[in-house]
Amino acid sequence: MSGNRNTNASRRSSTRNTGGNRRSGARRPNTATGRFVRFVRRHPRWAWWTGGLFVAVFYVWVFYYVFVGPFGFRWRALYGDAKYPEGYEIRGIDISHHQGEIDWELLRNAMIEKCPIRFILIKATEGTTIVDSRFRDNFTQAREYGFIRGAYHFWSNKSSARDQAYFFLKNVHLIDGDLPPVLDIENKPKDVSVEKFQRDVLTWLHIVEDRYHVKPIIYTYYKFKMNYLNDPVFDDYPYWIAHYYVDKVEYAGEWKFWQHTDAGRLPGIRGYVDFNIYNGSYYDLRKLTIGN
């Protein structure tokens, strides 16, 4: 009998504990989601106002991003009728293997904003191992079709500045009438100080300058120059600024070239191509070339 009583009591206790667990499990967990749901139930009007405000802000942001901001300029350039910077007559492009095989017969008569293409800057080398697959053909054709041509080296953080300079000189042979050699530099090693980085850049510039006896052109983005090449020693070098989707250059210093969009379209080139401006007259551009 006592064993039965103990057994029944144990069952009742077990049942109470199980029921308690079921009731505890039915309550919403004390998580962030649970607290948010309980708050919405208690303050429905406030939640509706907050949600409406969030949606309104989101749509304003989307409108600005797509139609007003830099993305909007690119979107219009790709799919609409984008307006490019006005007040400049000397237009040009820069090309690499990304443009594929170019139809130079069509390109020779192409116009940008009713202005003929005067110059073409061509990717030549990268680091110490890469010669652009289209460089030699592009470089030859550009001169044969009457364009002022130039060649640029794309900087690599994986090779020394000295080795990169000699690799460029080995593979690129500029002649009178060509634009000065160009250093395209867009990245700084994270583990290198700004001072050391600037010395490395100057090493490349000095080696190439000694060969051609002209100041090489420095290409980089506006903010990159301000952050890492903002030293008077670089002011002596012609500056090719990359600053997209704006009506005017914000850089306060002197500049020679402005790459203002990567969404240009031209006959003879499949896909998109970068559009550039020269800040001066055609006479000034000719005077900038080697041998003049």
Coordinates of C-alpha atoms in Angstrom, one line a residue:
M1 CA 0.0 0.0 0.0
S2 CA 2.7 2.5 0.9
G3 CA 4.5 1.6 -2.3
N4 CA 1.3 2.4 -4.3
R5 CA 0.9 5.7 -2.5
N6 CA 4.5 6.6 -3.2
T7 CA 4.1 5.6 -6.9
N8 CA 0.9 7.6 -7.3
A9 CA 2.4 10.6 -5.7
S10 CA 5.4 10.3 -7.9
R11 CA 3.0 10.2 -11.0
R12 CA 1.1 13.2 -9.8
S13 CA 4.4 15.1 -9.2
S14 CA 5.6 14.1 -12.7
T15 CA 2.3 15.2 -14.2
R16 CA 2.5 18.5 -12.5
N17 CA 6.1 19.0 -13.7
T18 CA 5.3 18.0 -17.2
G19 CA 2.3 20.4 -17.3
G20 CA 4.4 23.1 -15.9
N21 CA 6.9 22.6 -18.7
R22 CA 4.2 22.7 -21.3
R23 CA 2.9 26.0 -19.9
S24 CA 6.5 27.4 -19.7
G25 CA 7.1 26.3 -23.3
A26 CA 3.9 28.1 -24.5
R27 CA 5.3 31.5 -23.4
R28 CA 7.3 33.4 -26.0
P29 CA 11.0 33.3 -25.3
N30 CA 12.6 36.3 -23.9
T31 CA 14.5 37.1 -27.1
A32 CA 14.9 40.3 -29.1
T33 CA 12.2 39.0 -31.5
G34 CA 9.9 38.1 -28.7
R35 CA 10.3 41.5 -27.0
F36 CA 9.8 43.3 -30.3
V37 CA 6.5 41.4 -31.0
R38 CA 5.2 42.1 -27.5
F39 CA 6.1 45.8 -27.9
V40 CA 4.3 46.0 -31.3
R41 CA 1.2 44.5 -29.7
R42 CA 1.2 47.0 -26.8
H43 CA 2.0 50.0 -29.1
P44 CA 0.5 49.3 -32.5
R45 CA 0.2 53.0 -33.6
W46 CA 3.8 53.8 -32.8
A47 CA 5.0 50.7 -34.7
W48 CA 3.0 51.7 -37.8
W49 CA 4.5 55.2 -37.7
T50 CA 8.0 53.9 -37.3
G51 CA 7.5 51.4 -40.1
G52 CA 6.1 54.0 -42.4
L53 CA 9.0 56.4 -41.7
F54 CA 11.5 53.6 -42.4
V55 CA 9.9 52.8 -45.8
A56 CA 9.8 56.5 -46.7
V57 CA 13.5 57.0 -45.9
F58 CA 14.4 53.8 -47.8
Y59 CA 12.6 55.0 -51.0
V60 CA 14.2 58.5 -50.7
W61 CA 17.6 56.8 -50.5
V62 CA 16.9 54.5 -53.5
F63 CA 15.7 57.5 -55.5
Y64 CA 18.9 59.5 -54.7
Y65 CA 21.2 56.5 -55.3
V66 CA 19.6 55.6 -58.7
F67 CA 18.8 59.0 -60.2
V68 CA 20.8 61.7 -58.4
G69 CA 24.0 60.2 -57.0
P70 CA 27.1 58.7 -58.7
F71 CA 25.3 55.5 -59.5
G72 CA 22.6 57.5 -61.2
F73 CA 25.2 59.1 -63.5
R74 CA 26.4 55.6 -64.4
W75 CA 22.9 54.3 -64.8
R76 CA 22.1 57.2 -67.2
A77 CA 25.3 56.6 -69.0
L78 CA 24.5 53.0 -69.5
Y79 CA 20.8 53.2 -70.3
G80 CA 20.0 56.9 -70.8
D81 CA 21.4 60.1 -72.1
A82 CA 24.1 61.1 -69.7
K83 CA 25.6 64.6 -70.0
Y84 CA 29.4 64.6 -69.9
P85 CA 31.5 67.5 -68.7
E86 CA 31.3 70.6 -71.0
G87 CA 33.9 73.2 -71.9
Y88 CA 36.6 70.7 -73.1
E89 CA 37.4 70.0 -76.7
I90 CA 40.3 67.5 -76.5
R91 CA 38.8 64.1 -75.9
G92 CA 40.4 60.7 -75.7
I93 CA 40.0 57.1 -74.5
D94 CA 42.1 54.5 -72.7
I95 CA 42.0 50.8 -73.7
S96 CA 43.2 47.3 -72.8
H97 CA 42.4 43.7 -73.6
H98 CA 39.0 44.3 -72.0
Q99 CA 37.9 46.1 -75.1
G100 CA 38.7 43.1 -77.2
E101 CA 39.6 43.5 -80.9
I102 CA 38.9 47.0 -82.1
D103 CA 37.6 48.0 -85.5
W104 CA 40.0 50.9 -86.1
E105 CA 38.3 52.0 -89.4
L106 CA 35.2 52.8 -87.4
L107 CA 37.0 54.2 -84.4
R108 CA 39.0 56.7 -86.5
N109 CA 35.9 58.8 -87.2
A110 CA 34.2 58.4 -83.8
M111 CA 33.2 61.5 -81.9
I112 CA 32.7 62.2 -78.2
E113 CA 30.4 65.1 -77.5
K114 CA 30.8 66.2 -81.1
C115 CA 34.6 66.3 -80.6
P116 CA 37.0 63.9 -82.5
I117 CA 39.2 61.5 -80.5
R118 CA 42.6 62.9 -80.3
F119 CA 44.5 60.6 -78.0
I120 CA 44.5 56.9 -76.9
L121 CA 46.2 55.6 -73.7
I122 CA 46.9 51.9 -73.9
K123 CA 47.6 49.4 -71.2
A124 CA 51.1 47.9 -71.7
T125 CA 52.3 46.0 -68.7
E126 CA 51.4 45.0 -65.1
G127 CA 53.8 44.0 -62.3
T128 CA 56.9 42.2 -63.7
T129 CA 55.2 39.3 -65.6
I130 CA 52.2 40.6 -67.5
V131 CA 52.1 42.2 -71.0
D132 CA 48.6 43.1 -72.0
S133 CA 47.5 40.7 -74.7
R134 CA 46.2 43.5 -76.9
F135 CA 49.0 45.9 -76.3
R136 CA 51.2 45.5 -79.3
D137 CA 48.4 45.5 -81.8
N138 CA 46.6 48.4 -80.1
F139 CA 49.8 50.4 -79.8
T140 CA 50.7 49.9 -83.5
Q141 CA 47.2 50.6 -84.8
A142 CA 46.7 53.7 -82.7
R143 CA 49.6 55.4 -84.4
E144 CA 48.8 54.1 -87.9
Y145 CA 45.3 55.6 -87.6
G146 CA 46.5 59.0 -86.6
F147 CA 45.9 59.1 -82.8
I148 CA 48.3 60.5 -80.3
R149 CA 49.1 57.4 -78.3
G150 CA 50.5 56.6 -74.9
A151 CA 51.3 53.5 -72.8
Y152 CA 50.7 52.8 -69.2
H153 CA 52.0 50.4 -66.6
F154 CA 49.7 49.0 -63.9
W155 CA 51.4 49.0 -60.5
S156 CA 51.6 45.8 -58.5
N157 CA 52.3 45.5 -54.8
K158 CA 53.8 42.1 -55.3
S159 CA 57.0 43.3 -57.1
S160 CA 59.6 45.9 -56.5
A161 CA 59.4 49.3 -58.0
R162 CA 62.8 48.9 -59.7
D163 CA 61.9 45.5 -61.3
Q164 CA 58.5 46.9 -62.5
A165 CA 60.2 49.9 -64.1
Y166 CA 62.7 47.8 -66.0
F167 CA 60.0 45.4 -67.1
F168 CA 58.0 48.3 -68.5
L169 CA 61.1 49.7 -70.4
K170 CA 61.8 46.2 -71.8
N171 CA 58.4 45.8 -73.3
V172 CA 57.4 49.4 -74.3
H173 CA 59.4 51.5 -76.8
L174 CA 58.0 55.0 -77.0
I175 CA 59.1 57.3 -79.8
D176 CA 58.8 61.0 -80.6
G177 CA 55.2 62.1 -80.8
D178 CA 54.1 59.6 -78.1
L179 CA 52.8 60.7 -74.8
P180 CA 55.1 60.3 -71.8
P181 CA 55.0 56.9 -70.1
V182 CA 52.2 56.5 -67.5
L183 CA 52.2 54.9 -64.1
D184 CA 48.7 53.6 -63.1
I185 CA 48.8 53.2 -59.4
E186 CA 45.6 52.5 -57.4
N187 CA 46.7 50.4 -54.4
K188 CA 49.1 50.7 -51.5
P189 CA 50.4 47.7 -49.5
K190 CA 48.8 47.7 -46.0
D191 CA 52.0 46.8 -44.3
V192 CA 54.1 49.6 -45.9
S193 CA 54.2 53.2 -44.5
V194 CA 53.2 56.1 -46.7
E195 CA 56.8 57.4 -46.7
K196 CA 58.1 54.1 -47.9
F197 CA 55.4 53.8 -50.5
Q198 CA 56.1 57.2 -51.8
R199 CA 59.8 56.4 -52.1
D200 CA 58.9 53.2 -54.1
V201 CA 56.7 55.2 -56.5
L202 CA 59.5 57.8 -57.0
T203 CA 61.9 54.9 -57.8
W204 CA 59.7 53.8 -60.7
L205 CA 59.2 57.4 -61.9
H206 CA 63.0 58.3 -61.8
I207 CA 64.1 55.1 -63.6
V208 CA 61.6 55.7 -66.5
E209 CA 62.3 59.4 -66.6
D210 CA 66.0 58.7 -67.0
R211 CA 65.2 56.6 -70.1
Y212 CA 62.9 59.1 -71.9
H213 CA 64.0 62.4 -70.3
V214 CA 60.3 63.4 -69.7
K215 CA 58.3 63.4 -66.6
P216 CA 56.0 60.3 -66.5
I217 CA 52.3 60.8 -66.0
I218 CA 50.7 59.6 -62.8
Y219 CA 47.3 58.1 -63.0
T220 CA 45.2 57.5 -59.9
Y221 CA 42.0 58.2 -58.2
Y222 CA 41.3 61.5 -56.6
K223 CA 41.1 60.2 -53.0
F224 CA 44.1 57.9 -53.5
K225 CA 46.3 60.8 -54.5
M226 CA 45.1 62.9 -51.6
N227 CA 45.7 60.1 -49.1
Y228 CA 49.0 58.7 -50.3
L229 CA 50.6 60.9 -52.9
N230 CA 49.8 64.3 -51.5
D231 CA 53.4 65.5 -51.4
P232 CA 54.9 68.5 -53.3
V233 CA 57.5 66.1 -54.9
F234 CA 54.7 64.6 -57.0
D235 CA 53.4 68.0 -58.2
D236 CA 56.1 68.1 -60.9
Y237 CA 54.5 65.1 -62.7
P238 CA 51.5 65.4 -65.0
Y239 CA 48.4 64.1 -63.2
W240 CA 45.8 62.0 -64.8
I241 CA 42.9 62.0 -62.5
A242 CA 40.2 59.3 -62.3
H243 CA 37.0 60.9 -61.0
Y244 CA 33.8 59.4 -62.2
Y245 CA 30.2 60.7 -62.6
V246 CA 30.8 64.3 -61.6
D247 CA 30.3 67.5 -63.6
K248 CA 33.7 69.0 -62.5
V249 CA 36.9 67.9 -60.9
E250 CA 37.1 68.5 -57.2
Y251 CA 40.8 68.3 -57.1
A252 CA 42.3 71.7 -56.3
G253 CA 45.7 71.1 -57.9
E254 CA 46.8 71.0 -61.5
W255 CA 45.8 68.1 -63.7
K256 CA 46.4 67.2 -67.4
F257 CA 43.9 64.4 -68.0
W258 CA 40.6 63.5 -66.5
Q259 CA 39.0 60.0 -66.8
H260 CA 35.4 61.0 -66.1
T261 CA 33.5 57.8 -67.0
D262 CA 33.9 54.1 -67.5
A263 CA 30.6 53.8 -69.4
G264 CA 31.4 55.3 -72.7
R265 CA 30.2 53.8 -76.0
L266 CA 31.9 54.2 -79.4
P267 CA 31.6 52.7 -82.9
G268 CA 34.4 50.1 -83.4
I269 CA 34.5 49.1 -79.7
R270 CA 32.2 46.4 -78.3
G271 CA 31.1 47.1 -74.8
Y272 CA 32.1 50.1 -72.7
V273 CA 35.3 52.2 -72.8
D274 CA 36.7 54.9 -70.5
F275 CA 36.3 58.5 -71.7
N276 CA 39.0 61.1 -71.0
I277 CA 39.5 64.8 -71.3
Y278 CA 42.8 66.7 -71.8
N279 CA 42.9 70.0 -69.9
G280 CA 44.3 72.3 -72.6
S281 CA 44.4 72.8 -76.3
Y282 CA 45.5 70.4 -79.0
Y283 CA 48.7 72.4 -79.4
D284 CA 49.4 71.9 -75.6
L285 CA 48.7 68.2 -76.0
R286 CA 51.3 67.9 -78.9
K287 CA 53.8 69.9 -76.8
L288 CA 53.4 67.3 -74.0
T289 CA 54.6 64.5 -76.2
I290 CA 58.1 63.1 -76.3
G291 CA 60.5 65.1 -78.5
N292 CA 58.5 68.3 -78.4

